[in-house]
Amino acid sequence: MTDLTRLTALQLLSGYENGAFTPVDVTRAVLARAEEVQPQVNAFVRFEAEEALARAEESAGRWRRGEPQGLLDGVPVTVKDILLQRGGPTLKGSKALDPRGTWAEDAPSVARLREHGAVFVARTTTPEFGWKGVTDSPLSGVTRNPYAVDRTSGGSSGGSAAAVALGAGPLSLGTDGGGSVRIPASFCGIFGLKPTYGRVPIYPASAFGTLAHVGPMTRDAADAALMMDVISAPDSRDWSRLAPPTTSYRTHLGEGVKGLRIAYSPALGGQVAVRPAVAAAVRGAVSKLAELGAYIEEADPDFADPVEAFHTLWFSGAARVVQPFGPAQRARLDPGLREITAVGARLSALEYLAAVDVRMELGRRMGLFHETYDLLITPTMPITAFEAGVEVPKGSGHRRWTGWTPFTYPFNMTQQPAATVPCGVDADGLPIGVQVVGARHQDELVLRAAHALYESGAAAIPPPAVPAPAAGS
């Protein structure tokens, strides 16, 4: 019997259309899978079984009548507990927030999913206010990796990455302010896209400002393109939103990479120490793109590590998040978050503006770089998943999470689209990701290249190690 929890969104929609199964069948299977793996991975802060089954019943009725609602009718989705979703509290991994309230509003991306008939099955874990690249919080504890539960899922969208990898719905909404979609997607062996800033509307506005993006986390690039067709619709609550797309992200998805000019930067000019297994897997993905007709040149973007400027922007944003809190609330914060907010609170306006200058120069350099190259390829991460429950790998010498993810946060600063695609596993069976970066507004091109890797088989990796669901589920 088909394992409904392993199908993509597009496969589910096809099954609904031909009557092979119903949204109710799928929702029941997904909820059972989520509840089965929760004790091992801790990916969820709340299940929404009653609402999910009610929405699935409504969807099944529409499919029987041949009247599906939108593009995702009956497809199970999960949502990171950073984004508002009406009907329940959004606590952002924090004990400092009050769960009482009406909670009557959806974030724009959640609202679009609802309008297109998606079935919300659960809320996924996040570190407190999404502040770091691993997923543990005072509220919900440690989220673990589907491939090895003693390892981290990455973060800050770690619950979403684990959920998709384990079959708890093929689609999830994540957020990315410095790598928070791409880091866990890479560690958990799934696809993740950080779109061009403004492409997916955000409300309420993030305290991290224009570093913060909302993006799809899916089983493959085709599902992400479908999801982008839904969540990139405009929303008047976001003053910095872009104009709506003029075509579907699926229109040119299958056109491949033949003739594209692609720069391959193995280590950002030697600035990053990349593990040999990671380097080899990424090199294999690049070779596949060359076989598919892309022009590949080893070339490094012309910039030094902007981590200090990123810290200024990130730490001051974190300080703004907790600024309204009193002493009792602050005492309940993640100790690491307290540390960076203290640093951020001491930064001056001139220091912040100096970091903005670094950011603008970085954007200028990448703009010029993309006059020569359509896409940039790097490793997503220089390492694979390390031990769960810590911010940095033991013995690494890093002080903060940014020390081990130097390939991701520069492209939040430049607002460029960037995706991660699985491209292999290391000797321990842990996933490795390759990052595809495009010029601003070239999200469609990033998705095309990622889809080409999936179609070629280069993105195929073994399933997670967490036990599979029982036969016949």
PDB file of C-alpha atoms in Angstrom, residues 80 82 124-127 130 132-135 143 153-163 172-176 179-185 188 190 213 215 217:
ATOM      1  CA  LYS A  80       6.847  27.410  12.271  1.00  0.00           C
ATOM      2  CA  ILE A  82       7.082  32.296  14.622  1.00  0.00           C
ATOM      3  CA  THR A 124       6.715  23.447  14.539  1.00  0.00           C
ATOM      4  CA  THR A 125       9.487  24.264  16.981  1.00  0.00           C
ATOM      5  CA  THR A 126      11.872  27.211  16.919  1.00  0.00           C
ATOM      6  CA  PRO A 127      14.611  28.579  19.146  1.00  0.00           C
ATOM      7  CA  GLY A 130      14.368  32.401  15.997  1.00  0.00           C
ATOM      8  CA  LYS A 132      20.096  31.038  16.470  1.00  0.00           C
ATOM      9  CA  GLY A 133      20.975  28.343  13.948  1.00  0.00           C
ATOM     10  CA  VAL A 134      19.915  25.375  16.080  1.00  0.00           C
ATOM     11  CA  THR A 135      16.481  24.539  17.466  1.00  0.00           C
ATOM     12  CA  THR A 143      14.582  19.379  18.443  1.00  0.00           C
ATOM     13  CA  SER A 153      18.118  19.469  13.303  1.00  0.00           C
ATOM     14  CA  GLY A 154      19.684  22.881  12.705  1.00  0.00           C
ATOM     15  CA  GLY A 155      17.647  26.025  13.000  1.00  0.00           C
ATOM     16  CA  SER A 156      15.936  28.172  13.448  1.00  0.00           C
ATOM     17  CA  SER A 157      13.302  26.368  11.347  1.00  0.00           C
ATOM     18  CA  GLY A 158      14.448  23.013  12.708  1.00  0.00           C
ATOM     19  CA  GLY A 159      11.003  21.695  13.564  1.00  0.00           C
ATOM     20  CA  SER A 160       9.779  22.394  10.048  1.00  0.00           C
ATOM     21  CA  ALA A 161      12.769  20.661   8.457  1.00  0.00           C
ATOM     22  CA  ALA A 162      12.351  17.573  10.639  1.00  0.00           C
ATOM     23  CA  ALA A 163       8.604  17.485   9.970  1.00  0.00           C
ATOM     24  CA  SER A 172       6.139  23.672   5.811  1.00  0.00           C
ATOM     25  CA  LEU A 173       6.516  27.409   6.281  1.00  0.00           C
ATOM     26  CA  GLY A 174       9.862  28.516   7.694  1.00  0.00           C
ATOM     27  CA  THR A 175      11.596  31.812   8.306  1.00  0.00           C
ATOM     28  CA  ASP A 176      15.175  32.751   7.422  1.00  0.00           C
ATOM     29  CA  GLY A 179      20.133  30.829   7.218  1.00  0.00           C
ATOM     30  CA  SER A 180      17.177  29.592   9.254  1.00  0.00           C
ATOM     31  CA  VAL A 181      15.489  27.810   6.335  1.00  0.00           C
ATOM     32  CA  ARG A 182      18.660  26.603   4.614  1.00  0.00           C
ATOM     33  CA  ILE A 183      20.619  25.395   7.666  1.00  0.00           C
ATOM     34  CA  PRO A 184      18.009  22.888   8.905  1.00  0.00           C
ATOM     35  CA  ALA A 185      16.982  21.923   5.375  1.00  0.00           C
ATOM     36  CA  CYS A 188      17.748  17.235   7.500  1.00  0.00           C
ATOM     37  CA  ILE A 190      15.173  18.443   2.337  1.00  0.00           C
ATOM     38  CA  HIS A 213      12.453  36.200   4.972  1.00  0.00           C
ATOM     39  CA  GLY A 215      10.164  30.627   2.639  1.00  0.00           C
ATOM     40  CA  MET A 217      10.485  23.962   3.111  1.00  0.00           C
TER      41      MET A 217
END
